[in-house]
Amino acid sequence: MDADTSRALLSRAIARVANRDSDALKYVYRHTSAKLFGVCLRILNDREEAEDVLQDVYLTVWNKADKFDAEKASPITWLVSLARNRAIDRLRARGARGGSAATAGVEEAEALPDGAPLASTLIEDEDDRRRLEGCLDQLDPKHAGAVRTAFFDGVTYEALANMLSVPLGTMKSWIRRSLISLRACLEA
Amino acid sequence: MTDALPPHDGEDRPLAGEYVLGVLDAHERAEAQARIAAEPAFARAVEWWEGRLAHLAERIPPIEPPAAVWPRIANLIGAATQKPSTWNNVRLWQGASAGALALAAASIVALVVTPRPAPPPAVAPAKPPPAVAEVALITDPATKQPALVATLDHAAGKLILTPVSMKMPAGREAELWIIPEGQKAISLGIVPSDAPKAIALPAGLTGAGTYTALLAITDEPPGGAPTGVATGQVRAAGKFVAQTE
């Protein structure tokens, strides 16, 4: 199955979820849950919390599938964004309770084995991906590294500055300048 | 703050990109989420960044979630093959405190006073009339323990909320939401964790559509979600079951 076909199937399944078709949600879950669990686990570093968030994500898909617009976004982009947002919100809530496990166990998470990759469903538009990589490569390597770490770990400016041993103001300036450069590069 | 850039430099600050990248703190995130809801241009900017940055996720290895997660989701969306009756659900209450349990049970017993007619034939010409009252067990998805029992009384136009075991993180309050099928969540306000409460049914929720509505509890800042949209985690959820006994 090529990427366009699997993307179309996933989009159609989400459209069926909007009509309260639980089999369609099961299809979406079967083809995307390993990816989304990987994303949540990377941010939360806690299996139980990642499971909670994963469950919450698919309940949100169940309730908000009508908000997905296949013309505007790829289904996997929509799902990954949803999962990242929920995981980051959970991470921030944990921070507010005084916990600071945010950066612990990063290496451990990286060492986790691959699950079933289900690559056919998850291959994004290869041109878009290459374009992003190309634009990231134009940044100062340290800045590009900070952008990637921020995305993978979902940590605040402050935590990011601590992790990479850079003053907070410098980190904000790196990321903001990187985003402005990326926007210009990606829009070009 | 030792910020190299001025904090409110408008167009120069790529706030939508910062939000999507995930570097904002809890307060700034909540502000950005409120702007997504209120400002279409900002929401479009966020979508643009999501469409671009999500490609980074391809570097994150997929990890198979535990097999128990899907059945929990299926149960919460009502996709389980066997729909348990209310009384079977009572078994799920094991572990709840005796007093709260008795209170919850009493509120249900009080409603099951009239025997219901036999279920309609498979091919009914019209929808059966709505039941007098319906009960929803709002359970913690992780532990399966009921957090709250909600009884919907159509005759009185009230929703009676009986807390059973509601655990919230410190400094957070339980906000109840009703999500009619295919619609947005509507806040039913903050619910106390230690005393029953009866609230008026919001307009438009008095019809048969409420049979399929999902009730959910999220943890929110004191006073409730500031923008009317849930910001916390779903702590418990459940659906109404019509009284047919």
Coordinates of C-alpha atoms in Angstrom, one line a residue:
Chain A
M1 CA 0.0 0.0 0.0
D2 CA 1.5 3.4 -0.9
A3 CA 1.5 6.4 1.3
D4 CA -1.3 8.2 -0.5
T5 CA -3.6 5.2 -0.2
S6 CA -2.9 4.6 3.5
R7 CA -3.4 8.4 4.1
A8 CA -6.7 8.3 2.2
L9 CA -7.8 5.2 4.2
L10 CA -7.0 6.9 7.5
S11 CA -8.7 10.1 6.5
R12 CA -11.8 8.1 5.5
A13 CA -11.7 6.2 8.8
I14 CA -11.6 9.5 10.7
A15 CA -14.6 10.7 8.7
R16 CA -16.5 7.6 9.7
V17 CA -15.5 8.2 13.4
A18 CA -17.3 11.5 13.1
N19 CA -20.4 9.4 12.4
R20 CA -19.9 7.5 15.6
D21 CA -18.5 4.4 13.9
S22 CA -16.5 2.6 16.7
D23 CA -15.0 0.1 14.2
A24 CA -13.5 3.1 12.4
L25 CA -12.0 4.3 15.6
K26 CA -10.6 0.9 16.1
Y27 CA -9.0 1.1 12.7
V28 CA -7.5 4.5 13.5
Y29 CA -6.2 3.1 16.8
R30 CA -4.7 0.0 15.2
H31 CA -2.8 2.0 12.7
T32 CA -1.6 4.9 14.7
S33 CA -1.5 4.0 18.4
A34 CA 2.1 2.8 18.4
K35 CA 3.2 6.0 16.8
L36 CA 1.2 8.2 19.2
F37 CA 2.3 6.1 22.2
G38 CA 5.9 6.7 21.2
V39 CA 5.3 10.4 21.0
C40 CA 3.6 10.6 24.4
L41 CA 6.1 8.3 26.1
R42 CA 9.0 10.4 24.8
I43 CA 7.4 13.6 26.3
L44 CA 6.2 12.0 29.6
N45 CA 8.8 9.3 30.3
D46 CA 6.2 7.5 32.3
R47 CA 4.3 4.6 30.9
E48 CA 1.2 5.0 33.0
E49 CA 0.8 8.7 32.2
A50 CA 1.5 8.0 28.6
E51 CA -1.3 5.4 28.6
D52 CA -3.7 7.8 30.2
V53 CA -2.9 10.5 27.6
L54 CA -3.2 8.0 24.8
Q55 CA -6.6 7.0 25.9
D56 CA -7.6 10.6 26.3
V57 CA -6.3 11.3 22.7
Y58 CA -8.5 8.6 21.2
L59 CA -11.5 9.8 23.2
T60 CA -10.9 13.2 21.8
V61 CA -10.7 11.7 18.3
W62 CA -14.0 10.1 19.0
N63 CA -15.6 13.3 20.1
K64 CA -13.9 15.7 17.7
A65 CA -13.4 13.7 14.5
D66 CA -15.7 16.2 12.7
K67 CA -13.0 18.9 13.4
F68 CA -10.6 17.0 11.1
D69 CA -10.4 18.5 7.7
A70 CA -8.6 16.2 5.2
E71 CA -8.2 19.2 2.8
K72 CA -6.2 21.1 5.4
A73 CA -4.1 18.6 7.3
S74 CA -2.8 15.0 6.9
P75 CA -4.5 12.6 9.3
I76 CA -1.2 11.7 11.0
T77 CA -0.2 15.3 11.4
W78 CA -3.6 16.0 13.1
L79 CA -3.2 13.0 15.4
V80 CA 0.4 13.6 16.3
S81 CA -0.4 17.3 17.1
L82 CA -3.3 16.2 19.2
A83 CA -1.1 13.7 21.1
R84 CA 1.7 16.1 21.6
N85 CA -0.6 18.8 22.9
R86 CA -2.2 16.5 25.4
A87 CA 1.1 15.1 26.5
I88 CA 2.6 18.6 26.9
D89 CA -0.4 19.8 28.9
R90 CA 0.0 16.8 31.2
L91 CA 3.7 17.5 31.6
R92 CA 2.9 21.1 32.5
A93 CA 0.3 20.0 35.0
R94 CA 2.9 17.7 36.6
G95 CA 5.3 20.7 36.8
A96 CA 2.7 22.8 38.6
R97 CA 2.4 20.0 41.2
G98 CA 6.1 20.5 42.0
G99 CA 7.4 17.4 40.1
S100 CA 10.4 17.8 37.9
A101 CA 10.7 14.4 36.3
A102 CA 10.4 16.1 32.9
T103 CA 14.0 15.6 31.8
A104 CA 14.8 12.4 33.7
G105 CA 15.1 9.2 31.8
V106 CA 15.5 10.7 28.3
E107 CA 18.2 8.1 27.5
E108 CA 15.9 5.4 28.8
A109 CA 13.2 6.5 26.5
E110 CA 15.5 6.5 23.5
A111 CA 16.6 3.0 24.3
L112 CA 13.1 1.6 24.1
P113 CA 12.7 -0.9 21.3
D114 CA 10.7 -0.2 18.2
G115 CA 7.2 -1.4 18.2
A116 CA 5.5 -2.5 15.0
P117 CA 6.4 0.4 12.8
L118 CA 3.3 0.4 10.6
A119 CA 5.3 2.5 8.3
S120 CA 3.0 2.4 5.4
T121 CA 0.3 4.3 7.3
L122 CA 2.7 6.8 8.8
I123 CA 4.9 7.9 5.9
E124 CA 4.3 11.6 5.5
D125 CA 4.7 13.5 2.4
E126 CA 8.4 12.8 1.7
D127 CA 8.9 16.1 -0.1
D128 CA 7.6 18.1 2.9
R129 CA 9.8 16.2 5.3
R130 CA 12.9 16.7 3.2
R131 CA 12.0 20.4 2.9
L132 CA 11.9 20.7 6.7
E133 CA 15.2 18.9 7.1
G134 CA 16.7 21.1 4.5
C135 CA 15.6 24.3 6.3
L136 CA 16.8 22.9 9.6
D137 CA 20.2 22.2 8.1
Q138 CA 20.5 25.9 7.2
L139 CA 20.3 26.9 10.9
D140 CA 23.2 27.0 13.3
P141 CA 23.6 23.3 14.3
K142 CA 23.3 24.2 18.0
H143 CA 20.0 26.0 17.3
A144 CA 18.6 23.2 15.1
G145 CA 19.5 20.8 17.9
A146 CA 17.6 22.9 20.4
V147 CA 14.6 23.0 18.1
R148 CA 14.6 19.2 17.7
T149 CA 15.0 18.6 21.5
A150 CA 12.2 21.0 22.2
F151 CA 9.9 19.2 19.8
F152 CA 10.8 15.7 21.0
D153 CA 10.7 16.4 24.7
G154 CA 8.0 19.1 24.9
V155 CA 9.9 21.0 27.6
T156 CA 9.7 24.7 28.5
Y157 CA 12.2 27.3 27.5
E158 CA 13.5 27.1 31.1
A159 CA 14.0 23.3 31.1
L160 CA 15.5 23.4 27.6
A161 CA 18.0 26.0 28.7
N162 CA 18.9 23.9 31.7
M163 CA 19.2 20.7 29.7
L164 CA 21.5 22.3 27.1
S165 CA 23.3 24.5 29.7
V166 CA 22.5 27.8 28.0
P167 CA 21.1 31.0 29.7
L168 CA 17.4 31.3 29.4
G169 CA 17.5 34.5 27.4
T170 CA 19.9 33.0 24.9
M171 CA 17.7 29.9 24.5
K172 CA 14.6 32.0 23.8
S173 CA 16.6 34.0 21.3
W174 CA 17.9 30.8 19.6
I175 CA 14.4 29.3 19.3
R176 CA 12.6 32.4 18.2
R177 CA 15.2 33.3 15.6
S178 CA 15.2 29.6 14.4
L179 CA 11.4 29.7 14.1
I180 CA 11.5 32.9 12.1
S181 CA 14.2 31.5 9.8
L182 CA 12.3 28.3 9.4
R183 CA 9.1 30.1 8.5
A184 CA 10.9 32.2 5.9
C185 CA 12.6 29.1 4.5
L186 CA 9.5 26.9 4.4
E187 CA 7.4 29.6 2.8
A188 CA 10.0 30.4 0.2
Chain B
M1 CA 13.4 37.8 33.0
T2 CA 16.6 37.9 31.1
D3 CA 15.0 37.8 27.7
A4 CA 17.0 38.8 24.7
L5 CA 13.9 39.8 22.8
P6 CA 11.3 42.1 24.2
P7 CA 8.4 40.1 25.7
H8 CA 5.7 41.7 23.6
D9 CA 7.3 42.3 20.3
G10 CA 4.2 41.3 18.4
E11 CA 5.0 40.1 14.9
D12 CA 8.6 39.4 15.8
R13 CA 7.7 36.8 18.3
P14 CA 6.6 33.6 16.5
L15 CA 4.2 32.7 19.3
A16 CA 2.2 30.1 17.2
G17 CA 5.5 28.4 16.4
E18 CA 6.6 28.5 20.0
Y19 CA 3.2 26.9 21.0
V20 CA 3.5 24.1 18.5
L21 CA 7.1 23.4 19.3
G22 CA 6.0 23.1 22.9
V23 CA 8.4 25.6 24.7
L24 CA 5.7 27.7 26.4
D25 CA 5.1 27.3 30.1
A26 CA 1.7 26.3 31.5
H27 CA 0.5 29.9 31.8
E28 CA 1.6 31.0 28.3
R29 CA 0.2 27.7 26.9
A30 CA -3.2 28.4 28.4
E31 CA -3.2 31.9 26.9
A32 CA -2.2 30.5 23.5
Q33 CA -5.0 27.9 23.7
A34 CA -7.5 30.6 24.5
R35 CA -6.3 32.6 21.4
I36 CA -6.6 29.5 19.2
A37 CA -10.3 29.3 20.3
A38 CA -10.9 33.0 19.8
E39 CA -8.7 34.1 16.9
P40 CA -9.1 32.3 13.6
A41 CA -5.9 33.9 12.2
F42 CA -3.9 32.6 15.2
A43 CA -5.5 29.2 14.9
R44 CA -4.5 29.1 11.2
A45 CA -0.9 30.0 12.1
V46 CA -0.9 27.1 14.7
E47 CA -2.2 24.7 12.0
W48 CA 0.5 25.9 9.6
W49 CA 3.2 25.2 12.2
E50 CA 1.7 21.8 13.0
G51 CA 1.7 20.9 9.4
R52 CA 5.4 21.7 9.1
L53 CA 6.9 20.6 12.5
A54 CA 4.9 17.3 12.8
H55 CA 7.4 15.8 10.3
L56 CA 10.0 15.8 13.1
A57 CA 7.9 13.1 14.8
E58 CA 9.0 10.6 12.2
R59 CA 12.3 10.4 14.2
I60 CA 10.4 9.1 17.2
P61 CA 10.2 5.3 17.3
P62 CA 6.7 3.8 17.5
I63 CA 6.1 1.8 20.7
E64 CA 3.2 -0.6 21.0
P65 CA 0.9 0.4 23.8
P66 CA -0.2 -2.2 26.3
A67 CA -3.1 -4.4 25.1
A68 CA -5.4 -3.1 27.9
V69 CA -5.6 0.4 26.5
W70 CA -7.9 -0.3 23.6
P71 CA -10.6 -2.2 25.6
R72 CA -10.7 0.8 28.0
I73 CA -11.3 3.2 25.1
A74 CA -13.9 0.9 23.6
N75 CA -15.7 0.7 26.9
L76 CA -15.7 4.5 27.3
I77 CA -17.2 5.1 23.9
G78 CA -19.8 2.4 24.5
A79 CA -18.4 0.0 21.9
A80 CA -18.2 -2.9 24.3
T81 CA -20.1 -5.9 22.9
Q82 CA -22.2 -6.4 26.1
K83 CA -23.9 -3.4 27.5
P84 CA -24.0 -4.0 31.2
S85 CA -27.2 -3.1 33.0
T86 CA -27.1 -0.5 35.7
W87 CA -27.3 -3.2 38.4
N88 CA -24.4 -5.1 36.9
N89 CA -22.5 -1.9 37.0
V90 CA -23.1 -1.7 40.7
R91 CA -20.5 -4.4 41.1
L92 CA -18.0 -2.0 39.8
W93 CA -18.5 0.0 42.9
Q94 CA -16.6 -2.4 45.0
G95 CA -13.9 -0.5 46.8
A96 CA -15.9 2.7 47.2
S97 CA -16.4 3.9 50.7
A98 CA -19.5 2.3 52.3
G99 CA -21.2 5.6 53.1
A100 CA -20.8 7.1 49.7
L101 CA -21.8 3.8 48.1
A102 CA -25.0 3.6 50.1
L103 CA -25.8 7.2 49.2
A104 CA -25.2 6.5 45.5
A105 CA -27.2 3.3 45.6
A106 CA -30.0 5.0 47.4
S107 CA -30.3 7.7 44.8
I108 CA -30.7 5.0 42.2
V109 CA -33.1 2.9 44.1
A110 CA -35.3 5.9 44.6
L111 CA -35.6 6.2 40.8
V112 CA -36.3 2.5 40.0
V113 CA -39.7 2.4 41.5
T114 CA -41.9 1.9 38.4
P115 CA -41.4 -1.2 36.4
R116 CA -40.6 -0.3 32.8
P117 CA -42.5 -1.9 29.9
A118 CA -40.8 -4.6 27.9
P119 CA -38.3 -3.4 25.4
P120 CA -39.8 -2.4 22.0
P121 CA -39.7 -4.9 19.1
A122 CA -36.5 -4.9 17.0
V123 CA -38.2 -3.0 14.2
A124 CA -40.0 -0.3 16.1
P125 CA -42.0 2.2 14.1
A126 CA -41.0 5.0 16.3
K127 CA -38.6 5.8 19.1
P128 CA -39.7 4.5 22.5
P129 CA -40.7 7.2 24.9
P130 CA -37.9 8.5 27.0
A131 CA -37.3 6.8 30.3
V132 CA -38.2 8.7 33.5
A133 CA -34.7 8.7 34.8
E134 CA -31.3 7.6 33.6
V135 CA -28.1 6.9 35.5
A136 CA -24.5 7.5 34.4
L137 CA -21.6 6.0 36.3
I138 CA -18.7 8.4 35.9
T139 CA -15.7 6.1 36.4
D140 CA -12.0 6.7 36.6
P141 CA -10.7 5.2 33.3
A142 CA -7.5 3.9 35.0
T143 CA -8.9 2.3 38.1
K144 CA -12.5 1.7 36.9
Q145 CA -13.6 3.0 40.2
P146 CA -16.7 5.2 40.0
A147 CA -16.0 8.9 40.8
L148 CA -19.5 10.1 40.6
V149 CA -23.0 8.9 40.0
A150 CA -25.2 11.2 37.9
T151 CA -28.9 10.6 37.7
L152 CA -30.9 12.4 35.1
D153 CA -34.4 13.1 36.2
H154 CA -36.5 14.2 33.2
A155 CA -39.6 14.7 35.2
A156 CA -37.9 17.2 37.6
G157 CA -35.5 18.5 34.9
K158 CA -32.6 17.9 37.3
L159 CA -29.3 16.2 37.2
I160 CA -28.4 14.7 40.6
L161 CA -24.7 14.3 41.2
T162 CA -23.5 12.0 43.9
P163 CA -19.8 11.9 44.4
V164 CA -18.4 8.4 45.3
S165 CA -14.7 8.7 45.2
M166 CA -13.4 11.8 43.5
K167 CA -9.6 12.3 43.6
M168 CA -8.2 15.5 42.2
P169 CA -4.6 16.7 42.1
A170 CA -3.8 19.3 44.8
G171 CA -5.1 22.7 43.9
R172 CA -7.4 21.4 41.2
E173 CA -11.2 21.2 41.2
A174 CA -13.5 18.7 39.4
E175 CA -15.4 20.2 36.6
L176 CA -18.2 18.2 35.0
W177 CA -18.9 18.3 31.3
I178 CA -21.7 16.9 29.2
I179 CA -20.9 16.0 25.6
P180 CA -24.1 15.3 23.7
E181 CA -23.4 13.0 20.8
G182 CA -21.7 14.9 18.0
Q183 CA -21.6 18.1 19.9
K184 CA -19.1 20.2 21.9
A185 CA -18.6 19.7 25.6
I186 CA -20.8 21.9 27.7
S187 CA -19.6 22.7 31.3
L188 CA -22.0 21.7 34.0
G189 CA -19.8 23.5 36.5
I190 CA -17.6 22.5 39.4
V191 CA -18.8 19.5 41.4
P192 CA -18.1 19.1 45.1
S193 CA -16.2 16.0 46.0
D194 CA -18.0 15.3 49.3
A195 CA -21.7 16.2 49.0
P196 CA -24.5 15.5 46.5
K197 CA -25.6 18.3 44.3
A198 CA -28.7 18.7 42.1
I199 CA -28.4 21.0 39.1
A200 CA -30.9 22.1 36.5
L201 CA -30.5 20.5 33.1
P202 CA -29.1 23.0 30.6
A203 CA -31.6 23.9 27.9
G204 CA -31.5 21.6 24.9
L205 CA -30.4 18.6 27.0
T206 CA -33.9 17.6 27.9
G207 CA -34.6 15.5 24.8
A208 CA -33.8 11.9 24.0
G209 CA -30.3 13.0 22.8
T210 CA -29.2 12.9 26.4
Y211 CA -29.3 9.1 26.3
T212 CA -26.1 9.0 24.3
A213 CA -24.4 12.0 26.0
L214 CA -21.0 11.3 27.5
L215 CA -20.3 12.8 30.9
A216 CA -16.7 13.6 31.8
I217 CA -14.9 15.1 34.7
T218 CA -11.7 17.1 34.2
D219 CA -9.4 18.6 36.7
E220 CA -9.4 22.4 36.3
P221 CA -8.0 25.4 38.2
P222 CA -10.1 26.6 41.1
G223 CA -13.3 28.1 39.7
G224 CA -13.3 26.0 36.6
A225 CA -11.8 26.2 33.1
P226 CA -11.3 29.9 32.5
T227 CA -12.4 29.9 28.8
G228 CA -15.3 27.4 29.0
V229 CA -13.1 24.8 27.3
A230 CA -11.6 22.0 29.3
T231 CA -8.0 22.5 30.0
G232 CA -7.2 19.6 32.4
Q233 CA -7.0 15.9 32.1
V234 CA -10.1 13.7 31.9
R235 CA -10.3 12.1 35.3
A236 CA -13.5 10.2 34.9
A237 CA -16.1 9.6 32.2
G238 CA -19.3 7.6 31.6
K239 CA -22.6 7.5 29.7
F240 CA -26.2 7.4 30.7
V241 CA -27.9 4.0 30.8
A242 CA -31.7 4.1 30.5
Q243 CA -33.6 2.5 33.4
T244 CA -35.4 -0.4 31.9
E245 CA -35.9 -2.6 34.9

